[in-house]
Amino acid sequence: MARWEGNTQGRLERAALDLFTEQGYDRTTVAQIARRANLTERSFYRWFSDKREVLFGGGEQLRECYLTAIGAVPDGTPPLDTLMAALTAAAGIFRPRDFLRERAAVIAANPPLQERELVKIASLAGTMSDALVGRGHDARTARLTADAAMAIARLANERWVREDGADYGEVLARSRADLRSVLSG
């Protein structure tokens, strides 16, 4: 093994994504990922529970970012505006666009990863919904608003990854306007 190198999590993510792209998700093993990152399998499992999770790291950081941003919004702010503030704040923790493009391609090619992505999105929507209830909104409004916010976020994320140089806040605002347009008929 080579001398110690930093950014273990990032190296594992990069190695996994490269291998998934080169040889396919199903044909890639944890041992190969660890070797490519110049680490041991044991090191891999310190960071990730399985090879699937290497594509979904940062979920807890995103959840905390959302909760902090929601907590910072002034009382009395409408629920969707509250969640839009949280979505905007999250842009500061996103991975680089190139990484996210490659990640999206790997996920799109693998139904089990698509399913995992939907589970993660549902979990984040639940977190947002619970936070809105904690701010005094009724459960039905909170759930509907959280689902709408996640639909806006999915569209904005897809656009932001494709549009080099795009400002995430602007892309988010356009995606919100698109949802409003659809809902108004």
XYZ file of N, CA and C in Angstrom:
555
model
N 0.836 -1.174 0.000
C 0.000 0.000 0.000
C 0.882 1.239 0.000
N 0.499 2.224 -0.757
C 1.263 3.470 -0.841
C 1.131 4.262 0.442
N 1.900 5.339 0.520
C 1.827 6.180 1.710
C 0.422 6.742 1.856
N 0.136 7.240 3.056
C -1.200 7.735 3.369
C -1.574 8.899 2.460
N -2.788 8.851 1.945
C -3.339 9.935 1.148
C -4.640 10.366 1.818
N -4.970 11.624 1.737
C -6.188 12.141 2.349
C -7.426 11.881 1.512
N -8.543 12.431 1.965
C -9.834 12.374 1.284
C -10.253 10.942 0.951
N -10.268 10.099 1.948
C -10.613 8.690 1.743
C -11.987 8.531 1.105
N -12.979 9.210 1.636
C -14.331 9.071 1.097
C -14.382 9.494 -0.368
N -13.795 10.626 -0.682
C -13.796 11.107 -2.061
C -13.062 10.169 -3.008
N -11.972 9.614 -2.558
C -11.221 8.669 -3.383
C -12.040 7.417 -3.654
N -12.739 6.930 -2.643
C -13.588 5.751 -2.832
C -14.737 6.055 -3.793
N -15.346 7.213 -3.638
C -16.441 7.599 -4.540
C -15.945 7.693 -5.979
N -14.804 8.342 -6.172
C -14.258 8.504 -7.517
C -13.891 7.152 -8.120
N -13.226 6.300 -7.322
C -12.828 4.975 -7.812
C -14.056 4.161 -8.199
N -15.068 4.181 -7.361
C -16.284 3.420 -7.644
C -16.953 3.922 -8.915
N -17.093 5.227 -9.024
C -17.759 5.780 -10.202
C -16.988 5.440 -11.472
N -15.676 5.534 -11.422
C -14.865 5.177 -12.588
C -15.067 3.711 -12.963
N -15.034 2.839 -11.977
C -15.202 1.405 -12.255
C -16.618 1.089 -12.733
N -17.623 1.700 -12.126
C -19.006 1.474 -12.563
C -19.172 1.892 -14.021
N -18.518 2.982 -14.399
C -18.600 3.486 -15.769
C -17.834 2.571 -16.723
N -16.654 2.123 -16.311
C -15.798 1.304 -17.174
C -16.334 -0.108 -17.381
N -16.775 -0.744 -16.295
C -17.114 -2.166 -16.403
C -18.522 -2.510 -15.959
N -19.281 -1.518 -15.544
C -20.661 -1.758 -15.118
C -20.757 -1.924 -13.615
N -21.883 -1.532 -13.092
C -22.124 -1.606 -11.647
C -22.080 -3.053 -11.158
N -22.796 -3.942 -11.853
C -22.895 -5.331 -11.401
C -21.562 -6.071 -11.422
N -20.688 -5.698 -12.335
C -19.397 -6.400 -12.450
C -18.300 -5.794 -11.580
N -18.636 -4.776 -10.820
C -17.645 -4.126 -9.963
C -17.798 -4.629 -8.533
N -16.664 -4.955 -7.905
C -16.695 -5.434 -6.517
C -16.122 -4.372 -5.574
N -16.433 -4.541 -4.312
C -15.876 -3.656 -3.290
C -14.353 -3.764 -3.281
N -13.837 -4.967 -3.463
C -12.381 -5.158 -3.483
C -11.749 -4.341 -4.612
N -12.366 -4.334 -5.779
C -11.835 -3.558 -6.901
C -11.873 -2.055 -6.594
N -12.956 -1.606 -5.994
C -13.081 -0.188 -5.646
C -11.976 0.202 -4.668
N -11.805 -0.600 -3.645
C -10.783 -0.304 -2.632
C -9.387 -0.290 -3.259
N -9.112 -1.279 -4.091
C -7.803 -1.334 -4.763
C -7.576 -0.096 -5.626
N -8.586 0.285 -6.397
C -8.463 1.464 -7.279
C -8.191 2.725 -6.459
N -8.770 2.799 -5.259
C -8.572 3.972 -4.389
C -7.307 3.848 -3.546
N -6.568 2.746 -3.737
C -5.348 2.488 -2.972
C -5.648 2.336 -1.483
N -6.735 1.595 -1.201
C -7.179 1.349 0.175
C -7.506 -0.121 0.340
N -7.877 -0.485 1.552
C -8.297 -1.853 1.828
C -9.823 -1.926 1.833
N -10.341 -3.149 1.720
C -11.792 -3.334 1.826
C -12.291 -2.854 3.191
N -11.503 -3.085 4.197
C -11.876 -2.642 5.542
C -12.078 -1.127 5.579
N -11.206 -0.403 4.906
C -11.366 1.049 4.818
C -12.657 1.414 4.102
N -12.959 0.668 3.038
C -14.203 0.920 2.317
C -15.382 0.823 3.282
N -15.432 -0.242 4.063
C -16.584 -0.475 4.941
C -16.630 0.477 6.143
N -15.568 1.198 6.390
C -15.634 2.252 7.413
C -16.483 3.414 6.916
N -16.524 3.594 5.612
C -17.243 4.725 5.020
C -18.609 4.356 4.465
N -18.733 3.132 3.939
C -19.960 2.744 3.244
C -20.383 1.343 3.654
N -21.694 1.140 3.764
C -22.197 -0.176 4.157
C -22.142 -1.181 3.009
N -22.227 -0.698 1.766
C -22.114 -1.564 0.595
C -21.761 -0.708 -0.626
N -21.542 -1.349 -1.758
C -21.083 -0.598 -2.932
C -22.144 0.358 -3.456
N -23.393 0.058 -3.201
C -24.478 0.943 -3.624
C -24.363 2.307 -2.956
N -24.037 2.278 -1.682
C -24.016 3.511 -0.892
C -22.899 4.472 -1.288
N -21.905 3.980 -2.023
C -20.826 4.865 -2.447
C -21.356 5.954 -3.384
N -22.476 5.691 -4.045
C -23.096 6.685 -4.914
C -24.059 7.612 -4.165
N -24.369 7.257 -2.938
C -25.378 8.005 -2.193
C -24.826 8.615 -0.915
N -23.510 8.760 -0.856
C -22.894 9.378 0.309
C -23.310 10.836 0.429
N -23.246 11.344 1.614
C -23.600 12.743 1.843
C -25.050 12.955 2.206
N -25.823 11.892 2.294
C -27.239 12.023 2.625
C -27.480 12.655 3.980
N -26.676 12.280 4.950
C -26.840 12.850 6.296
C -26.436 14.324 6.302
N -25.408 14.654 5.568
C -24.981 16.049 5.456
C -26.076 16.889 4.784
N -26.711 16.335 3.771
C -27.796 17.026 3.086
C -28.993 17.213 4.021
N -29.325 16.180 4.761
C -30.424 16.247 5.726
C -30.161 17.344 6.761
N -28.962 17.373 7.280
C -28.610 18.398 8.275
C -28.655 19.797 7.675
N -28.203 19.925 6.442
C -28.253 21.217 5.754
C -29.697 21.683 5.619
N -30.573 20.787 5.186
C -31.996 21.125 5.063
C -32.572 21.563 6.409
N -32.310 20.788 7.446
C -32.882 21.104 8.756
C -32.368 22.439 9.291
N -31.088 22.698 9.111
C -30.519 23.974 9.559
C -31.147 25.135 8.805
N -31.268 24.998 7.493
C -31.845 26.068 6.680
C -33.317 26.287 7.014
N -34.063 25.215 7.214
C -35.474 25.345 7.588
C -35.594 26.052 8.931
N -34.740 25.706 9.868
C -34.762 26.342 11.180
C -34.416 27.824 11.142
N -33.677 28.241 10.131
C -33.260 29.643 10.034
C -34.299 30.530 9.350
N -35.304 29.929 8.734
C -36.336 30.703 8.043
C -37.247 31.353 9.098
N -37.579 32.630 8.913
C -38.440 33.309 9.891
C -39.803 32.636 10.044
N -40.317 32.628 11.263
C -41.658 32.102 11.516
C -42.663 32.839 10.645
N -43.705 32.140 10.236
C -44.740 32.748 9.419
C -44.472 32.667 7.930
N -43.290 32.195 7.548
C -42.969 32.041 6.125
C -43.794 30.879 5.569
N -44.406 31.053 4.401
C -45.182 29.950 3.815
C -44.335 28.685 3.668
N -44.974 27.523 3.740
C -44.208 26.268 3.736
C -43.336 26.044 2.499
N -43.842 26.360 1.310
C -43.011 26.127 0.128
C -41.831 27.086 0.092
N -42.032 28.320 0.506
C -40.910 29.266 0.577
C -39.858 28.778 1.576
N -40.322 28.193 2.661
C -39.408 27.636 3.668
C -38.541 26.539 3.057
N -39.180 25.638 2.326
C -38.422 24.529 1.736
C -37.551 24.990 0.577
N -37.967 26.000 -0.137
C -37.123 26.538 -1.208
C -35.831 27.118 -0.627
N -35.932 27.742 0.534
C -34.723 28.250 1.201
C -33.785 27.099 1.547
N -34.361 25.991 1.997
C -33.544 24.818 2.329
C -32.886 24.241 1.085
N -33.645 24.139 0.001
C -33.082 23.609 -1.247
C -31.961 24.499 -1.764
N -32.144 25.803 -1.670
C -31.117 26.743 -2.119
C -29.841 26.591 -1.298
N -29.997 26.432 0.003
C -28.835 26.286 0.884
C -28.021 25.036 0.565
N -28.691 24.005 0.084
C -28.018 22.729 -0.180
C -27.019 22.799 -1.323
N -27.144 23.792 -2.191
C -26.232 23.890 -3.335
C -24.773 23.960 -2.897
N -24.530 24.463 -1.711
C -23.168 24.596 -1.219
C -22.475 23.281 -0.907
N -23.234 22.191 -0.850
C -22.608 20.905 -0.503
C -22.648 19.900 -1.653
N -23.111 20.327 -2.819
C -23.182 19.414 -3.960
C -21.796 19.018 -4.443
N -21.708 17.824 -4.994
C -20.494 17.362 -5.652
C -20.330 18.147 -6.958
N -19.140 18.118 -7.551
C -18.931 18.803 -8.841
C -19.862 18.255 -9.927
N -20.222 19.101 -10.865
C -21.156 18.723 -11.937
C -20.711 17.481 -12.694
N -19.423 17.395 -13.037
C -18.942 16.234 -13.798
C -19.203 14.937 -13.036
N -18.930 14.959 -11.745
C -19.181 13.775 -10.917
C -20.671 13.440 -10.942
N -21.514 14.451 -10.782
C -22.962 14.220 -10.732
C -23.499 13.732 -12.077
N -22.919 14.192 -13.180
C -23.325 13.694 -14.504
C -23.024 12.204 -14.630
N -21.814 11.834 -14.250
C -21.420 10.423 -14.328
C -22.272 9.567 -13.398
N -22.511 10.087 -12.199
C -23.340 9.375 -11.220
C -24.741 9.144 -11.784
N -25.326 10.179 -12.380
C -26.673 10.070 -12.950
C -26.723 9.000 -14.041
N -25.680 8.926 -14.866
C -25.650 7.927 -15.932
C -25.587 6.509 -15.363
N -24.791 6.313 -14.322
C -24.690 4.987 -13.698
C -26.034 4.609 -13.077
N -26.655 5.536 -12.382
C -27.947 5.253 -11.749
C -29.009 4.960 -12.807
N -29.045 5.735 -13.879
C -30.036 5.537 -14.937
C -29.915 4.163 -15.592
N -28.719 3.604 -15.607
C -28.488 2.308 -16.246
C -28.748 1.124 -15.324
N -29.117 1.373 -14.064
C -29.248 0.291 -13.086
C -30.516 0.443 -12.253
N -31.569 -0.335 -12.561
C -32.824 -0.221 -11.816
C -32.688 -0.319 -10.289
N -31.828 -1.181 -9.735
C -31.712 -1.204 -8.274
C -31.184 0.127 -7.708
N -30.334 0.798 -8.476
C -29.833 2.100 -8.034
C -30.913 3.167 -8.174
N -31.740 3.046 -9.195
C -32.864 3.969 -9.351
C -33.801 3.841 -8.146
N -34.023 2.619 -7.750
C -34.874 2.373 -6.576
C -34.254 2.985 -5.315
N -32.969 2.818 -5.152
C -32.281 3.382 -3.987
C -32.373 4.905 -3.994
N -32.243 5.497 -5.159
C -32.365 6.951 -5.276
C -33.764 7.407 -4.835
N -34.787 6.679 -5.246
C -36.157 7.028 -4.849
C -36.356 6.892 -3.343
N -35.754 5.897 -2.744
C -35.838 5.729 -1.288
C -35.176 6.912 -0.588
N -34.018 7.321 -1.071
C -33.317 8.471 -0.471
C -34.146 9.749 -0.620
N -34.744 9.951 -1.785
C -35.570 11.134 -2.011
C -36.779 11.121 -1.081
N -37.413 9.971 -0.933
C -38.575 9.859 -0.039
C -38.176 10.138 1.406
N -37.009 9.680 1.791
C -36.526 9.930 3.146
C -36.295 11.423 3.382
N -35.692 12.095 2.403
C -35.468 13.539 2.526
C -36.794 14.298 2.551
N -37.761 13.854 1.754
C -39.088 14.484 1.772
C -39.728 14.303 3.142
N -39.551 13.138 3.749
C -40.078 12.900 5.090
C -39.440 13.816 6.120
N -38.148 14.028 5.989
C -37.437 14.946 6.887
C -38.000 16.359 6.754
N -38.196 16.790 5.526
C -38.743 18.133 5.295
C -40.162 18.250 5.835
N -40.954 17.230 5.585
C -42.330 17.234 6.074
C -42.367 17.324 7.595
N -41.570 16.519 8.252
C -41.508 16.547 9.722
C -41.065 17.915 10.232
N -40.122 18.537 9.532
C -39.646 19.861 9.942
C -40.757 20.899 9.807
N -41.563 20.792 8.760
C -42.681 21.723 8.598
C -43.734 21.521 9.682
N -44.013 20.269 10.005
C -44.951 19.991 11.101
C -44.406 20.589 12.393
N -43.115 20.449 12.609
C -42.474 21.031 13.788
C -42.579 22.545 13.834
N -42.773 23.168 12.679
C -42.933 24.626 12.610
C -44.406 25.037 12.715
N -45.289 24.057 12.896
C -46.702 24.372 13.119
C -47.626 24.153 11.945
N -47.126 23.637 10.835
C -47.989 23.353 9.690
C -48.683 22.011 9.899
N -49.894 21.875 9.356
C -50.599 20.596 9.499
C -49.899 19.527 8.655
N -50.085 18.272 9.038
C -49.355 17.164 8.425
C -49.644 17.036 6.929
N -50.891 17.247 6.500
C -51.232 17.107 5.085
C -50.530 18.182 4.245
N -50.577 19.416 4.715
C -49.898 20.503 4.008
C -48.396 20.257 3.973
N -47.848 19.816 5.090
C -46.411 19.561 5.171
C -45.994 18.482 4.176
N -46.758 17.401 4.108
C -46.398 16.297 3.215
C -46.497 16.716 1.749
N -47.582 17.377 1.396
C -47.765 17.827 0.023
C -46.679 18.827 -0.378
N -46.362 19.733 0.525
C -45.323 20.729 0.243
C -43.956 20.069 0.081
N -43.651 19.108 0.942
C -42.366 18.406 0.843
C -42.264 17.640 -0.471
N -43.344 16.985 -0.871
C -43.323 16.262 -2.148
C -43.154 17.220 -3.326
N -43.833 18.366 -3.265
C -43.688 19.371 -4.327
C -42.253 19.899 -4.356
N -41.696 20.166 -3.197
C -40.320 20.669 -3.128
C -39.343 19.661 -3.706
N -39.546 18.389 -3.443
C -38.640 17.377 -3.983
C -38.804 17.239 -5.495
N -40.027 17.438 -6.006
C -40.222 17.427 -7.459
C -39.473 18.606 -8.085
N -39.562 19.756 -7.456
C -38.834 20.934 -7.928
C -37.329 20.660 -7.884
N -36.864 20.082 -6.795
C -35.433 19.798 -6.635
C -34.934 18.811 -7.686
N -35.712 17.769 -7.967
C -35.286 16.791 -8.978
C -35.108 17.460 -10.342
N -36.091 18.269 -10.733
C -36.000 18.966 -12.010
C -34.826 19.947 -12.010
N -34.687 20.692 -10.935
C -33.584 21.666 -10.840
C -32.230 20.967 -10.882
N -32.102 19.859 -10.182
C -30.826 19.136 -10.169
C -30.462 18.640 -11.561
N -31.454 18.102 -12.272
C -31.193 17.624 -13.633
C -30.741 18.778 -14.519
N -31.406 19.912 -14.405
C -31.047 21.079 -15.217
C -29.661 21.605 -14.845
N -29.420 21.735 -13.552
C -28.165 22.305 -13.073
C -26.969 21.468 -13.533
N -27.125 20.161 -13.504
C -26.037 19.275 -13.921
C -25.768 19.422 -15.418
N -26.808 19.618 -16.198
C -26.654 19.748 -17.663
C -26.147 21.115 -18.090
N -26.510 22.157 -17.342
C -26.235 23.533 -17.765
C -24.971 24.068 -17.088
N -23.840 23.899 -17.742
C -22.586 24.423 -17.190
C -22.718 25.914 -16.910
N -22.254 26.318 -15.765
C -22.260 27.722 -15.396
C -23.580 28.230 -14.846
N -24.610 27.413 -14.844
C -25.913 27.852 -14.337
C -25.859 28.046 -12.825
N -26.528 29.071 -12.364
C -26.651 29.328 -10.931
C -27.756 28.442 -10.374
N -27.462 27.708 -9.311
C -28.447 26.767 -8.784
C -29.722 27.468 -8.311
N -29.591 28.606 -7.673
C -30.769 29.333 -7.208
C -31.687 29.724 -8.356
N -31.105 30.161 -9.469
C -31.900 30.523 -10.644
C -32.579 29.300 -11.257
N -31.845 28.194 -11.333
C -32.412 26.964 -11.882
C -33.551 26.476 -10.985
N -33.373 26.592 -9.702
C -34.409 26.213 -8.750
C -35.654 27.078 -8.927
N -35.466 28.374 -9.085
C -36.599 29.288 -9.289
C -37.339 28.958 -10.588
N -36.605 28.646 -11.647
C -37.258 28.265 -12.916
C -38.047 26.971 -12.758
N -37.502 26.044 -12.018
C -38.191 24.769 -11.808
C -39.459 24.970 -10.980
N -39.397 25.853 -9.997
C -40.591 26.173 -9.208
C -41.643 26.829 -10.100
N -41.228 27.724 -10.966
C -42.163 28.376 -11.888
C -42.805 27.350 -12.818
N -42.024 26.374 -13.262
C -42.572 25.313 -14.118
C -43.653 24.521 -13.386
N -43.416 24.210 -12.116
C -44.417 23.475 -11.351
C -45.680 24.331 -11.192
N -45.505 25.600 -10.893
C -46.673 26.495 -10.782
C -47.462 26.533 -12.089
N -46.765 26.591 -13.202
C -47.419 26.628 -14.516
C -48.235 25.368 -14.752
N -47.662 24.231 -14.424
C -48.360 22.960 -14.595
C -49.609 22.908 -13.703
N -49.463 23.356 -12.477
C -50.581 23.299 -11.541
C -51.704 24.279 -11.879
N -51.347 25.396 -12.500
C -52.373 26.378 -12.846
C -53.085 26.024 -14.144
N -52.574 25.027 -14.849
C -53.235 24.545 -16.047
C -52.938 25.368 -17.237
